[in-house]
CSV table of C-alpha atoms (C1' of nucleotides) in Angstrom, one decimal:
chain,number,residue,atom,x,y,z
A,19,MET,CA,-16.6,138.0,-68.9
A,20,PRO,CA,-18.7,138.9,-72.0
A,21,VAL,CA,-16.7,141.8,-73.2
A,22,VAL,CA,-18.1,141.8,-76.7
A,23,SER,CA,-21.7,141.6,-75.7
A,24,ASP,CA,-21.2,144.3,-73.1
A,25,CYS,CA,-19.7,146.4,-75.8
A,26,ILE,CA,-22.7,145.8,-78.1
A,27,ASN,CA,-25.1,146.6,-75.3
A,28,MET,CA,-23.3,149.8,-74.7
A,29,LEU,CA,-23.4,150.7,-78.3
A,30,ASP,CA,-27.1,149.8,-78.4
A,31,SER,CA,-27.9,152.1,-75.5
A,32,GLU,CA,-25.8,154.9,-76.9
A,33,THR,CA,-27.3,154.7,-80.4
A,34,LYS,CA,-30.9,154.1,-79.2
A,35,ALA,CA,-31.9,157.5,-80.6
A,36,VAL,CA,-30.7,156.4,-84.0
A,37,GLU,CA,-32.4,153.0,-84.0
A,38,THR,CA,-35.7,154.2,-82.5
A,39,PRO,CA,-35.8,158.0,-83.1
A,40,GLU,CA,-37.1,159.4,-79.9
A,41,ASP,CA,-39.9,161.9,-79.6
A,42,HIS,CA,-38.5,165.2,-78.2
A,43,ALA,CA,-41.5,167.3,-79.2
A,44,GLU,CA,-42.3,168.1,-75.6
A,45,GLU,CA,-38.9,169.5,-74.9
A,46,LEU,CA,-39.0,171.5,-78.1
A,47,ARG,CA,-42.4,173.0,-77.1
A,48,LEU,CA,-41.0,173.8,-73.6
A,49,TRP,CA,-38.1,175.6,-75.2
A,50,LEU,CA,-40.4,177.6,-77.4
A,51,ARG,CA,-42.6,178.6,-74.5
A,52,LEU,CA,-39.6,179.6,-72.4
A,53,LEU,CA,-38.3,181.7,-75.3
A,54,THR,CA,-41.7,183.3,-75.8
A,55,CYS,CA,-42.0,184.2,-72.1
A,56,THR,CA,-38.6,185.8,-72.1
A,57,THR,CA,-39.1,187.7,-75.4
A,58,LEU,CA,-42.4,189.0,-74.2
A,59,ILE,CA,-41.2,190.3,-70.9
A,60,GLU,CA,-37.9,191.5,-72.3
A,61,GLY,CA,-39.7,193.5,-75.0
A,62,GLU,CA,-42.0,195.0,-72.4
A,63,VAL,CA,-39.2,196.0,-70.1
A,64,ARG,CA,-37.2,197.4,-73.0
A,65,GLY,CA,-40.1,199.6,-74.1
A,66,ARG,CA,-40.8,200.9,-70.7
A,67,LEU,CA,-37.1,201.8,-70.1
A,68,ARG,CA,-37.0,203.6,-73.3
A,69,GLN,CA,-40.2,205.5,-72.8
A,70,ARG,CA,-39.7,206.4,-69.1
A,71,PHE,CA,-36.0,206.9,-68.9
A,72,ASP,CA,-34.7,206.9,-72.5
A,73,VAL,CA,-32.2,204.2,-71.7
A,74,THR,CA,-31.6,200.9,-73.5
A,75,LEU,CA,-31.9,197.5,-71.8
A,76,PRO,CA,-28.3,196.5,-72.2
A,77,ARG,CA,-27.2,199.8,-70.6
A,78,PHE,CA,-29.6,199.2,-67.7
A,79,ASP,CA,-28.3,195.6,-67.3
A,80,LEU,CA,-24.7,196.8,-67.2
A,81,MET,CA,-25.5,199.4,-64.6
A,82,ALA,CA,-27.3,196.7,-62.6
A,83,GLN,CA,-24.2,194.6,-62.5
A,84,LEU,CA,-22.1,197.5,-61.4
A,85,ASP,CA,-24.6,198.6,-58.7
A,86,LYS,CA,-24.0,195.3,-57.0
A,87,ALA,CA,-20.2,195.9,-57.1
A,88,PRO,CA,-19.3,199.1,-55.3
A,89,ASP,CA,-15.6,198.4,-55.8
A,90,GLY,CA,-16.0,198.1,-59.5
A,91,MET,CA,-15.6,195.2,-61.9
A,92,THR,CA,-13.3,194.3,-64.7
A,93,LEU,CA,-14.6,194.1,-68.3
A,94,SER,CA,-14.2,190.4,-68.2
A,95,ASP,CA,-16.2,190.1,-65.0
A,96,VAL,CA,-19.0,192.1,-66.7
A,97,SER,CA,-18.8,190.0,-69.8
A,98,LYS,CA,-19.1,186.7,-67.9
A,99,ARG,CA,-21.9,188.0,-65.7
A,100,MET,CA,-23.9,189.4,-68.6
A,101,MET,CA,-23.2,186.4,-70.8
A,102,VAL,CA,-22.2,188.6,-73.7
A,103,SER,CA,-19.0,188.8,-75.8
A,104,ASN,CA,-16.0,190.9,-74.7
A,105,GLY,CA,-16.3,193.2,-77.7
A,106,ASN,CA,-19.9,193.9,-76.8
A,107,VAL,CA,-18.9,195.2,-73.4
A,108,THR,CA,-16.2,197.4,-74.8
A,109,GLY,CA,-18.7,199.4,-76.9
A,110,LEU,CA,-21.3,199.4,-74.2
A,111,VAL,CA,-18.9,200.8,-71.6
A,112,GLU,CA,-17.6,203.3,-74.1
A,113,ARG,CA,-21.0,204.9,-74.5
A,114,LEU,CA,-21.8,204.9,-70.8
A,115,VAL,CA,-18.4,206.5,-69.9
A,116,GLU,CA,-19.2,209.1,-72.6
A,117,SER,CA,-22.6,209.9,-71.0
A,118,GLY,CA,-21.0,210.2,-67.6
A,119,HIS,CA,-22.6,207.2,-66.0
A,120,LEU,CA,-19.4,205.1,-65.7
A,121,ASP,CA,-15.9,205.7,-64.5
A,122,ARG,CA,-13.2,203.6,-66.1
A,123,ARG,CA,-9.5,203.2,-65.1
A,124,THR,CA,-6.6,200.9,-65.7
A,125,SER,CA,-5.8,198.6,-62.9
A,126,GLU,CA,-2.7,199.7,-60.9
A,127,THR,CA,-1.4,196.2,-60.6
A,128,ASP,CA,-2.2,194.8,-64.0
A,129,ARG,CA,-2.1,197.1,-67.0
A,130,ARG,CA,-4.2,194.7,-69.1
A,131,VAL,CA,-7.2,195.2,-66.8
A,132,GLN,CA,-9.8,198.0,-67.0
A,133,VAL,CA,-11.9,198.6,-63.8
A,134,ILE,CA,-15.2,200.2,-64.2
A,135,ARG,CA,-17.6,201.7,-61.6
A,136,LEU,CA,-20.8,203.7,-61.6
A,137,THR,CA,-20.3,207.4,-61.1
A,138,LYS,CA,-22.4,209.3,-58.6
A,139,LEU,CA,-24.7,210.3,-61.4
A,140,GLY,CA,-24.8,206.7,-62.8
A,141,ARG,CA,-25.6,205.3,-59.4
A,142,ALA,CA,-28.4,207.9,-58.7
A,143,GLU,CA,-30.0,207.3,-62.1
A,144,PHE,CA,-29.8,203.6,-61.8
A,145,ARG,CA,-31.4,203.5,-58.4
A,146,ARG,CA,-34.2,205.7,-59.7
A,147,MET,CA,-34.8,203.4,-62.6
A,148,ALA,CA,-34.4,200.2,-60.7
A,149,ALA,CA,-37.1,201.1,-58.2
A,150,GLU,CA,-39.6,201.5,-61.0
A,151,HIS,CA,-38.3,198.6,-62.9
A,152,GLU,CA,-39.0,196.3,-59.9
A,153,THR,CA,-42.7,197.3,-59.9
A,154,TRP,CA,-42.9,196.5,-63.6
A,155,ILE,CA,-41.5,193.0,-63.0
A,156,ALA,CA,-43.9,192.5,-60.1
A,157,ASP,CA,-46.8,193.5,-62.3
A,158,LEU,CA,-45.7,191.3,-65.2
A,159,PHE,CA,-45.6,188.3,-62.8
A,160,ALA,CA,-48.6,189.4,-60.8
A,161,ASP,CA,-50.8,186.4,-61.5
A,162,LEU,CA,-48.3,183.9,-60.2
A,163,THR,CA,-48.9,182.8,-56.6
A,164,PRO,CA,-45.9,182.8,-54.2
A,165,LYS,CA,-46.0,179.0,-54.6
A,166,ASP,CA,-45.8,179.3,-58.4
A,167,VAL,CA,-42.8,181.6,-58.0
A,168,ARG,CA,-41.0,179.2,-55.7
A,169,GLU,CA,-41.8,176.2,-58.0
A,170,LEU,CA,-40.6,178.1,-61.1
A,171,MET,CA,-37.4,179.1,-59.4
A,172,ARG,CA,-36.8,175.5,-58.5
A,173,LEU,CA,-37.5,174.2,-62.0
A,174,LEU,CA,-35.5,176.9,-63.7
A,175,ALA,CA,-32.6,176.2,-61.5
A,176,LYS,CA,-32.8,172.6,-62.5
A,177,THR,CA,-33.1,173.7,-66.2
A,178,LYS,CA,-30.1,175.9,-65.9
A,179,ALA,CA,-28.0,173.1,-64.4
A,180,SER,CA,-29.1,170.7,-67.1
A,181,ALA,CA,-28.3,173.2,-69.9
A,182,GLN,CA,-24.9,174.0,-68.3
A,183,LYS,CA,-24.0,170.3,-68.1
A,184,SER,CA,-25.0,169.8,-71.7
A,185,ALA,CA,-23.1,172.8,-72.9
A,186,GLY,CA,-20.1,171.6,-70.9
A,187,ARG,CA,-20.3,168.2,-72.5
A,188,ARG,CA,-20.1,169.7,-76.0
A,189,ARG,CA,-17.0,171.8,-75.2
A,190,ALA,CA,-15.3,168.9,-73.4
B,27,MET,CA,-73.6,200.6,-43.6
B,28,PRO,CA,-70.1,202.0,-43.1
B,29,VAL,CA,-69.5,203.4,-46.5
B,30,VAL,CA,-66.8,205.8,-45.5
B,31,SER,CA,-64.8,203.2,-43.6
B,32,ASP,CA,-65.1,200.7,-46.5
B,33,CYS,CA,-63.8,203.4,-48.8
B,34,ILE,CA,-60.9,204.0,-46.6
B,35,ASN,CA,-60.1,200.4,-46.4
B,36,MET,CA,-60.3,200.1,-50.1
B,37,LEU,CA,-57.9,202.9,-50.6
B,38,ASP,CA,-55.6,201.5,-47.9
B,39,SER,CA,-55.5,198.2,-49.7
B,40,GLU,CA,-55.0,199.8,-53.1
B,41,THR,CA,-52.2,202.1,-52.0
B,42,LYS,CA,-50.5,199.6,-49.8
B,43,ALA,CA,-47.5,199.5,-52.1
B,44,VAL,CA,-47.0,203.2,-51.5
B,45,GLU,CA,-47.5,203.2,-47.8
B,46,THR,CA,-45.5,200.1,-47.1
B,47,PRO,CA,-43.2,199.5,-50.1
B,48,GLU,CA,-43.6,195.9,-51.0
B,49,ASP,CA,-40.8,193.5,-51.5
B,50,HIS,CA,-40.7,192.3,-55.1
B,51,ALA,CA,-37.2,190.8,-54.8
B,52,GLU,CA,-38.6,187.2,-55.4
B,53,GLU,CA,-40.2,188.2,-58.7
B,54,LEU,CA,-37.0,190.0,-59.7
B,55,ARG,CA,-34.9,187.0,-59.0
B,56,LEU,CA,-37.3,184.8,-60.9
B,57,TRP,CA,-37.1,187.1,-63.9
B,58,LEU,CA,-33.3,187.1,-63.8
B,59,ARG,CA,-33.3,183.3,-63.6
B,60,LEU,CA,-35.7,183.0,-66.5
B,61,LEU,CA,-33.5,185.3,-68.5
B,62,THR,CA,-30.4,183.4,-67.6
B,63,CYS,CA,-31.9,180.1,-68.7
B,64,THR,CA,-33.0,181.5,-72.0
B,65,THR,CA,-29.7,183.3,-72.7
B,66,LEU,CA,-27.8,180.2,-71.9
B,67,ILE,CA,-29.8,177.9,-74.2
B,68,GLU,CA,-30.1,180.5,-76.9
B,69,GLY,CA,-26.4,181.0,-77.0
B,70,GLU,CA,-25.8,177.3,-77.1
B,71,VAL,CA,-28.2,176.8,-80.0
B,72,ARG,CA,-26.8,179.8,-81.9
B,73,GLY,CA,-23.3,178.4,-81.6
B,74,ARG,CA,-24.2,174.9,-82.8
B,75,LEU,CA,-26.2,176.2,-85.7
B,76,ARG,CA,-23.3,178.3,-86.8
B,77,GLN,CA,-20.7,175.5,-86.4
B,78,ARG,CA,-22.7,172.7,-87.9
B,79,PHE,CA,-24.7,174.5,-90.6
B,80,ASP,CA,-23.2,178.0,-90.9
B,81,VAL,CA,-26.6,179.5,-90.3
B,82,THR,CA,-27.8,182.2,-87.9
B,83,LEU,CA,-30.4,181.7,-85.3
B,84,PRO,CA,-32.8,184.3,-86.7
B,85,ARG,CA,-32.7,182.7,-90.2
B,86,PHE,CA,-33.4,179.3,-88.6
B,87,ASP,CA,-36.3,180.7,-86.6
B,88,LEU,CA,-37.8,182.3,-89.7
B,89,MET,CA,-37.5,179.0,-91.7
B,90,ALA,CA,-39.1,177.2,-88.8
B,91,GLN,CA,-42.1,179.5,-89.0
B,92,LEU,CA,-42.4,178.9,-92.8
B,93,ASP,CA,-42.0,175.1,-92.5
B,94,LYS,CA,-45.2,175.1,-90.5
B,95,ALA,CA,-47.0,177.1,-93.2
B,96,PRO,CA,-46.8,175.2,-96.6
B,97,ASP,CA,-49.0,177.9,-98.2
B,98,GLY,CA,-46.7,180.7,-97.1
B,99,MET,CA,-47.0,183.6,-94.8
B,100,THR,CA,-47.2,187.3,-95.1
B,101,LEU,CA,-44.3,189.4,-93.7
B,102,SER,CA,-46.7,190.7,-91.1
B,103,ASP,CA,-47.6,187.2,-90.0
B,104,VAL,CA,-44.0,186.3,-89.6
B,105,SER,CA,-43.3,189.5,-87.7
B,106,LYS,CA,-46.1,188.8,-85.2
B,107,ARG,CA,-45.2,185.1,-84.8
B,108,MET,CA,-41.5,185.9,-84.3
B,109,MET,CA,-42.3,188.9,-82.1
B,110,VAL,CA,-39.8,191.1,-83.9
B,111,SER,CA,-40.3,194.4,-85.8
B,112,ASN,CA,-41.4,194.6,-89.4
B,113,GLY,CA,-38.2,196.1,-90.6
B,114,ASN,CA,-36.3,193.3,-89.1
B,115,VAL,CA,-38.3,190.7,-91.1
B,116,THR,CA,-37.7,192.7,-94.3
B,117,GLY,CA,-33.9,192.4,-94.0
B,118,LEU,CA,-34.0,188.8,-92.9
B,119,VAL,CA,-36.2,187.8,-95.8
B,120,GLU,CA,-34.0,189.7,-98.2
B,121,ARG,CA,-31.0,187.7,-97.3
B,122,LEU,CA,-32.8,184.4,-97.4
B,123,VAL,CA,-34.3,185.1,-100.8
B,124,GLU,CA,-30.8,186.0,-102.0
B,125,SER,CA,-29.4,182.7,-100.7
B,126,GLY,CA,-32.2,180.8,-102.5
B,127,HIS,CA,-33.9,179.5,-99.3
B,128,LEU,CA,-37.1,181.6,-99.7
B,129,ASP,CA,-39.5,182.5,-102.5
B,130,ARG,CA,-41.2,185.8,-102.3
B,131,ARG,CA,-44.1,187.1,-104.3
B,132,THR,CA,-46.6,189.9,-104.2
B,133,SER,CA,-50.2,188.8,-103.4
B,134,GLU,CA,-52.6,188.6,-106.3
B,135,THR,CA,-55.4,190.1,-104.4
B,136,ASP,CA,-53.6,192.8,-102.3
B,137,ARG,CA,-50.6,194.4,-103.8
B,138,ARG,CA,-49.4,195.6,-100.4
B,139,VAL,CA,-48.8,192.0,-99.3
B,140,GLN,CA,-45.7,189.9,-99.8
B,141,VAL,CA,-46.2,186.2,-99.4
B,142,ILE,CA,-43.0,184.1,-98.7
B,143,ARG,CA,-42.5,180.4,-98.7
B,144,LEU,CA,-39.6,178.0,-98.3
B,145,THR,CA,-38.1,176.9,-101.6
B,146,LYS,CA,-37.4,173.2,-102.2
B,147,LEU,CA,-33.8,173.9,-101.1
B,148,GLY,CA,-34.9,175.9,-98.1
B,149,ARG,CA,-37.3,173.2,-96.9
B,150,ALA,CA,-34.7,170.4,-97.4
B,151,GLU,CA,-32.0,172.3,-95.5
B,152,PHE,CA,-34.4,173.3,-92.8
B,153,ARG,CA,-35.6,169.7,-92.2
B,154,ARG,CA,-32.0,168.6,-92.0
B,155,MET,CA,-31.1,171.2,-89.5
B,156,ALA,CA,-34.3,170.8,-87.5
B,157,ALA,CA,-33.8,167.1,-86.9
B,158,GLU,CA,-30.4,167.8,-85.3
B,159,HIS,CA,-31.7,170.9,-83.5
B,160,GLU,CA,-34.3,168.8,-81.8
B,161,THR,CA,-31.6,166.5,-80.3
B,162,TRP,CA,-29.7,169.5,-79.0
B,163,ILE,CA,-32.8,170.7,-77.2
B,164,ALA,CA,-33.5,167.3,-75.8
B,165,ASP,CA,-30.0,167.2,-74.5
B,166,LEU,CA,-30.1,170.6,-73.0
B,167,PHE,CA,-33.2,169.7,-71.1
B,168,ALA,CA,-32.1,166.1,-70.4
B,169,ASP,CA,-32.1,166.3,-66.6
B,170,LEU,CA,-35.7,167.3,-66.4
B,171,THR,CA,-38.2,164.5,-65.7
B,172,PRO,CA,-41.3,164.3,-67.8
B,173,LYS,CA,-43.1,165.7,-64.8
B,174,ASP,CA,-40.7,168.6,-64.5
B,175,VAL,CA,-41.4,169.4,-68.2
B,176,ARG,CA,-45.2,169.3,-67.7
B,177,GLU,CA,-45.0,171.5,-64.6
B,178,LEU,CA,-42.7,174.0,-66.3
B,179,MET,CA,-45.1,174.1,-69.3
B,180,ARG,CA,-48.0,174.8,-67.0
B,181,LEU,CA,-46.2,177.5,-65.0
B,182,LEU,CA,-44.7,179.2,-68.1
B,183,ALA,CA,-48.2,179.3,-69.7
B,184,LYS,CA,-49.4,181.0,-66.6
B,185,THR,CA,-46.4,183.4,-66.7
B,186,LYS,CA,-47.1,184.2,-70.4
B,187,ALA,CA,-50.8,185.0,-69.7
B,188,SER,CA,-49.8,187.2,-66.7
B,189,ALA,CA,-47.3,189.1,-68.7
B,190,GLN,CA,-49.6,189.5,-71.6
B,191,LYS,CA,-52.3,190.9,-69.3
B,192,SER,CA,-49.8,193.3,-67.8
B,193,ALA,CA,-48.6,194.4,-71.2
B,194,GLY,CA,-52.2,194.9,-72.3
B,195,ARG,CA,-52.9,197.0,-69.2
B,196,ARG,CA,-50.1,199.4,-70.1
B,197,ARG,CA,-51.2,199.9,-73.7
B,198,ALA,CA,-54.9,200.2,-72.7
C,18,DC,C1',-67.4,208.9,-104.7
C,19,DC,C1',-63.7,210.5,-102.4
C,20,DA,C1',-60.9,212.0,-98.5
C,21,DA,C1',-59.3,210.1,-94.3
C,22,DA,C1',-57.8,206.3,-91.8
C,23,DT,C1',-55.8,202.0,-91.9
C,24,DT,C1',-52.7,198.5,-93.4
C,25,DA,C1',-48.4,196.3,-95.3
C,26,DC,C1',-44.2,197.0,-96.1
C,27,DT,C1',-39.5,199.5,-96.6
C,28,DT,C1',-36.1,202.7,-95.3
C,29,DT,C1',-33.2,205.1,-92.0
C,30,DA,C1',-30.3,206.0,-88.1
C,31,DA,C1',-28.6,204.3,-84.3
C,32,DG,C1',-27.3,200.9,-81.4
C,33,DC,C1',-26.5,195.9,-80.1
C,34,DC,C1',-24.1,191.5,-80.8
C,35,DT,C1',-21.0,188.0,-82.3
C,36,DA,C1',-16.8,185.5,-83.9
C,37,DA,C1',-12.4,186.0,-85.1
C,38,DA,C1',-8.2,188.3,-85.5
C,39,DA,C1',-5.1,191.7,-83.5
C,40,DT,C1',-2.6,194.1,-79.6
C,41,DG,C1',-0.4,194.6,-75.5
C,42,DT,C1',0.5,192.5,-70.8
C,43,DT,C1',1.5,189.0,-67.5
C,44,DT,C1',2.6,184.4,-66.1
C,45,DC,C1',4.8,180.1,-66.4
C,46,DC,C1',8.4,177.1,-66.8
C,47,DA,C1',12.4,174.9,-69.0
D,15,DT,C1',16.2,184.5,-68.4
D,16,DG,C1',13.7,184.2,-72.2
D,17,DG,C1',10.2,182.5,-75.1
D,18,DA,C1',5.7,180.3,-75.2
D,19,DA,C1',1.3,180.3,-73.3
D,20,DA,C1',-2.4,182.5,-71.2
D,21,DC,C1',-5.0,186.5,-70.4
D,22,DA,C1',-7.6,191.2,-70.9
D,23,DT,C1',-9.1,194.0,-74.0
D,24,DT,C1',-9.9,196.2,-78.6
D,25,DT,C1',-10.8,196.0,-83.4
D,26,DT,C1',-13.1,194.4,-87.5
D,27,DA,C1',-16.6,192.8,-90.5
D,28,DG,C1',-20.9,191.4,-90.8
D,29,DG,C1',-25.4,190.6,-89.3
D,30,DC,C1',-29.4,191.6,-86.1
D,31,DT,C1',-32.8,194.7,-84.0
D,32,DT,C1',-35.5,198.5,-82.9
D,33,DA,C1',-38.3,202.9,-83.3
D,34,DA,C1',-39.7,206.1,-86.2
D,35,DA,C1',-40.6,208.1,-90.5
D,36,DG,C1',-41.8,207.2,-95.3
D,37,DT,C1',-44.3,205.0,-99.4
D,38,DA,C1',-47.9,202.8,-101.6
D,39,DA,C1',-52.3,200.2,-101.6
D,40,DT,C1',-56.7,199.3,-99.6
D,41,DT,C1',-60.7,200.1,-96.7
D,42,DT,C1',-64.0,203.0,-94.6
D,43,DG,C1',-67.4,206.5,-93.5
D,44,DG,C1',-69.6,210.7,-94.7
DNA sequence: CCAAATTACTTTAAGCCTAAAATGTTTCCA
DNA sequence: TGGAAACATTTTAGGCTTAAAGTAATTTGG
């Protein structure tokens, strides 16, 4: 039972990157391209939302989450879904309540929890914006074939899973 | 030569979206997934940069641009490359000059232009961070095969081109 | 040659965003 | 039961980001 040699092999394989620095240039390029695509589309959508509806992208995103939850969501739910910090949501909600798009109330059963919903106005405005928003997205992706779309969906799902796993490893 | 009927057909095909509202749900889902992947990875990189090097992501990104340009760049160049506003770059550069990472000087030939470069310190620190950064990216994308990476690169290039075309159409 | 347009950058006002600390509430368990 | 831990949210301090307006330098076209 060659314990020592096993151990050495293990170490060897674990430290391979150190001994023969691997080339990760392809992954780096992929990340930059992914970032470029997102930044490009995000900027375009942001600009159109502002011009057409005088609304910011984060407000739109928050309303989109609530539109999918007729019974409302807690601030924590929203924070997780939108992948932003808690404090961020607090301010965003504040402004949307102020403008009459959101309704906010303290949970009956747990006084820590705030439940927010779209108001009638909020829902109506969101639906109007969302309909147009969908055509912008369709236009931005117009040159992709249905097959391209399917394939991208698949590869991005794989990417997401890989990144989550890696992020989990760090925190573990 | 059925001109009238051709014309009607053309109109029909052009206005199809109006008459029979198309379903763009797939493109929308694709956009959300793209955004999720980017947000996830970006957040992970941001956190690691902060913890390991006490540096922000925008500062790192700016230094990355300058590392590729030994002769320096103008603020406008940087702004275009990073796809952020001019005013944003002004502030970012200010802080990096302050901390000794950047050198900034007015162009000899055009007094409107500011040329910025990495200082020796800035370059050394960036190289140190970049080496580690590359391993994080490799780890985040670790579950993708080389073929996945190639295919994603191809599809994202196509996506970028499509989005740029669409963005151009709007401004035209 | 010179006024108008363009270009490069900065400033401003407002909002977005994060990490960390603080507050109040509920749950857990010894 | 009572105190520690966990949880939901808010607050704070600082930085990022944008669009739009402002300043200064250069280019352009009549």
